[in-house]
C-alpha atoms as one frame of an Amber mdcrd trajectory, in Angstrom:
protein
 109.054-149.699  11.196 110.869-146.487  10.326 111.349-145.690  14.133 112.648
-149.207  14.726 115.083-148.863  11.841 116.342-145.538  13.205 116.741-147.032
  16.698 118.609-149.961  15.180 120.867-147.641  13.291 121.611-145.549  16.287
 122.426-148.756  18.363 124.648-149.988  15.525 126.437-146.687  15.428 127.121
-146.698  19.131 128.309-150.366  18.929 130.597-149.359  16.151 132.103-146.508
  18.071 132.559-148.777  21.056 134.020-151.724  19.234 135.656-149.941  16.357
 139.357-148.998  15.776 142.316-150.859  14.435 142.517-154.599  15.017 144.431
-155.593  18.231 146.985-158.367  18.406 145.371-161.666  17.613 142.919-160.115
  15.214 140.540-158.668  17.796 139.419-155.098  17.402 140.208-152.777  20.314
 137.742-150.526  22.145 137.746-146.966  20.746 135.750-145.659  23.860 135.905
-146.568  27.426 132.884-147.123  29.803 132.891-146.311  33.530 130.043-147.196
  35.935 128.231-144.306  37.526 126.038-146.572  39.621 126.010-147.758  43.242
 125.473-151.520  43.927 121.956-152.035  45.235 122.274-153.652  48.594 119.562
-153.480  51.226 122.233-153.283  53.934 123.604-150.044  52.487 121.126-148.392
  50.172 119.661-145.176  51.401 115.929-145.017  50.453 114.221-141.648  50.030
 111.872-140.944  52.898 108.476-142.313  52.261 109.626-144.630  49.321 109.026
-148.333  49.571 111.511-150.471  51.583 114.200-152.166  49.462 114.324-156.005
  49.947 116.127-158.891  48.300 114.714-162.399  49.000 116.477-165.619  47.767
 113.692-167.696  46.387 115.763-170.492  44.596 119.065-171.924  45.390 121.294
-174.173  43.334 121.384-176.812  46.033 117.538-177.107  46.216 116.328-175.918
  42.811 119.098-176.294  40.465 119.381-172.524  39.927 119.899-169.262  41.961
 117.261-166.503  41.889 116.368-163.519  43.937 112.975-161.698  44.244 113.446
-157.899  44.246 111.123-155.399  45.984 111.888-151.803  45.382 110.640-148.497
  44.131 111.487-147.371  40.592 113.831-144.743  42.161 115.755-146.920  44.476
 119.468-146.387  44.422 121.110-144.958  41.294 118.323-144.236  38.892 116.853
-142.018  36.193 113.472-140.329  36.216 111.188-139.937  33.251 109.307-136.591
  32.632 106.077-138.091  33.853 107.625-138.669  37.263 106.631-135.031  38.019
 104.524-133.777  35.158 101.115-135.262  34.554 100.689-136.388  30.947 104.348
-136.221  30.191 106.513-138.951  28.719 106.902-142.062  30.811 109.698-144.695
  30.659 108.085-146.577  27.726 107.536-143.353  25.818 111.268-142.508  25.670
 113.646-143.157  22.798 117.306-144.261  22.988 118.426-140.738  22.272 116.712
-139.529  25.482 118.955-141.808  27.471 122.268-141.274  25.676 123.337-137.586
  26.001 126.515-135.499  26.081 127.532-134.815  29.693 129.397-132.186  31.633
 130.442-132.427  35.219 130.507-129.403  37.566 132.660-129.957  40.647 131.196
-128.084  43.659 132.458-130.377  46.461 134.381-127.517  48.086 131.305-125.330
  48.218 129.111-128.265  49.487 131.535-129.177  52.181 131.068-125.634  53.601
 127.393-125.379  52.979 125.018-128.419  52.789 122.320-126.119  51.298 124.513
-124.893  48.431 122.596-124.138  45.320 124.373-123.933  42.023 123.785-120.372
  40.481 123.871-118.946  37.095 127.040-117.155  38.059 128.569-120.537  38.812
 127.562-121.919  35.456 129.063-118.864  33.645 132.327-119.314  35.585 132.452
-122.958  34.616 131.935-122.068  31.009 134.738-119.566  30.993 137.065-122.351
  32.072 135.685-125.368  30.033 133.747-123.911  27.163 130.056-123.765  26.367
 127.857-126.562  27.612 126.701-128.457  24.508 123.063-128.402  23.511 120.748
-130.931  25.074 123.286-132.032  27.604 123.106-133.796  30.981 124.542-131.301
  33.439 125.942-133.304  36.321 126.618-131.760  39.737 129.503-133.447  41.729
 128.734-132.519  45.342 130.728-135.128  47.125 127.618-136.670  48.597 128.463
-140.023  46.926 131.079-140.500  49.754 128.201-140.514  52.313 126.324-143.363
  50.639 125.221-146.109  52.915 125.365-143.963  56.010 122.957-141.553  57.836
 125.036-138.707  56.651 123.701-139.121  53.249 120.359-137.911  54.431 121.910
-135.167  56.604 118.804-134.631  58.759 118.900-131.760  61.285 117.571-131.786
  64.777 113.960-131.044  63.402 114.084-133.809  60.930 114.763-131.543  57.862
 117.054-133.030  55.244 119.815-130.907  54.024 121.375-131.698  50.601 122.939
-129.387  47.981 121.428-128.883  44.485 120.599-126.619  41.616 118.896-123.213
  42.042 115.734-122.736  40.001 117.351-119.733  38.321 120.269-121.859  37.166
 118.085-124.445  35.595 115.762-121.855  34.011 118.928-120.362  32.413 119.989
-123.742  31.142 116.545-124.222  29.628 116.238-120.770  28.123 119.624-120.962
  26.449 119.101-124.465  24.943 121.704-126.115  27.070 118.775-128.150  28.274
 116.576-128.441  25.299 113.961-130.960  24.269 116.309-133.556  25.630 119.069
-133.389  28.181 118.584-132.957  32.027 120.414-132.771  35.267 122.508-135.280
  37.185 123.623-135.480  40.827 125.055-137.689  43.482 122.299-136.732  45.876
 118.770-137.835  45.924 117.546-135.034  43.684 118.518-131.849  41.698 116.411
-130.019  44.305 117.772-128.785  47.591 116.993-131.260  50.310 115.010-128.485
  52.169 112.697-127.883  49.143 109.545-129.933  49.598 107.913-128.208  46.533
 110.364-129.924  44.145 110.498-126.677  42.146 113.740-127.700  40.181 112.480
-131.107  39.415 109.218-129.805  38.022 111.269-127.665  35.544 113.871-130.219
  34.670 111.253-132.976  33.930 109.564-131.187  31.120 109.523-132.176  27.402
 111.815-135.182  27.165 114.322-134.259  29.772 115.349-136.700  32.466 117.127
-136.631  35.767 120.026-138.827  36.840 120.152-139.302  40.643 122.380-140.859
  43.261 125.291-141.128  40.854 128.652-142.709  41.925 132.224-142.769  40.763
 132.058-139.147  39.567 135.766-138.685  40.028 136.232-140.836  36.880 133.917
-138.710  34.712 135.707-135.816  32.913 134.445-132.257  33.160 133.804-132.327
  29.344 133.773-134.622  26.376 131.916-137.604  27.784 128.401-138.977  27.233
 126.133-140.800  29.679 124.245-143.948  28.805 121.234-144.839  31.036 120.067
-148.535  31.187 117.560-150.195  33.558 114.119-151.673  33.298 111.631-150.078
  30.947 108.387-150.656  32.943 105.054-149.995  31.379 104.030-146.481  32.320
 107.271-146.325  34.486 108.209-143.099  36.310 111.900-143.942  35.649 114.128
-146.870  36.511 116.658-148.102  38.924 119.565-148.167  36.514 123.004-148.965
  35.393 124.248-145.566  34.322 127.485-145.496  32.336 129.906-142.738  31.359
 131.023-143.137  27.849 134.596-141.632  27.611 136.246-140.290  24.600 139.378
-142.142  23.302 142.659-141.142  24.957 144.962-138.762  23.235
């Protein structure tokens, strides 16, 4: 009961922040914060599926003309399209989707723009030096944040260029270096909560089949946000991310609606 009360209070606080503020014309209260969608639309015609994952299919099983209502049957893996991953996705015995709390899915966020580097080098790996340079410009990354990498890969969504396979069938996508994530963990920027985000398939380099970065990110109650969209609308600092989606029993994560929660203007 105590946990439910705390969760309810947290939800009420967020709702108050979103709906609060002075009354607008006509007596309605204005939004104090803005939401932006960071999710791609899931469409079998355009959704790039990670190699080896289940195929994504939508089947119309009821129509208004025939049944009086419209309904689709969805077949997909839990990590199809824009999604978040739970710690147990990579670490046996760690928290799964139904073990997480609202605070695990609502975190302060920073965005690191590395599009220029990634345009030159598809195997670019964010370094500790890059993180320190970013902090000199924007300030310290808050504790237990989501550190989001804007690689520019979102512009490739729905095409073979998103995979970026070479002639030998090796996928090339940018990501975080293991040293950078270890530094984020050691300094508390990624703490018990927090995690990484990216507009690619994974925080790992596409060439890394050991998933070394993911194994580190997905510890404790940290999560990973993947295949993000619309990152141009997310500021470098000051925003939060709010992760929705299905909470499956023992889920490894969820295909998700992920929102950026922006501070009020001014």
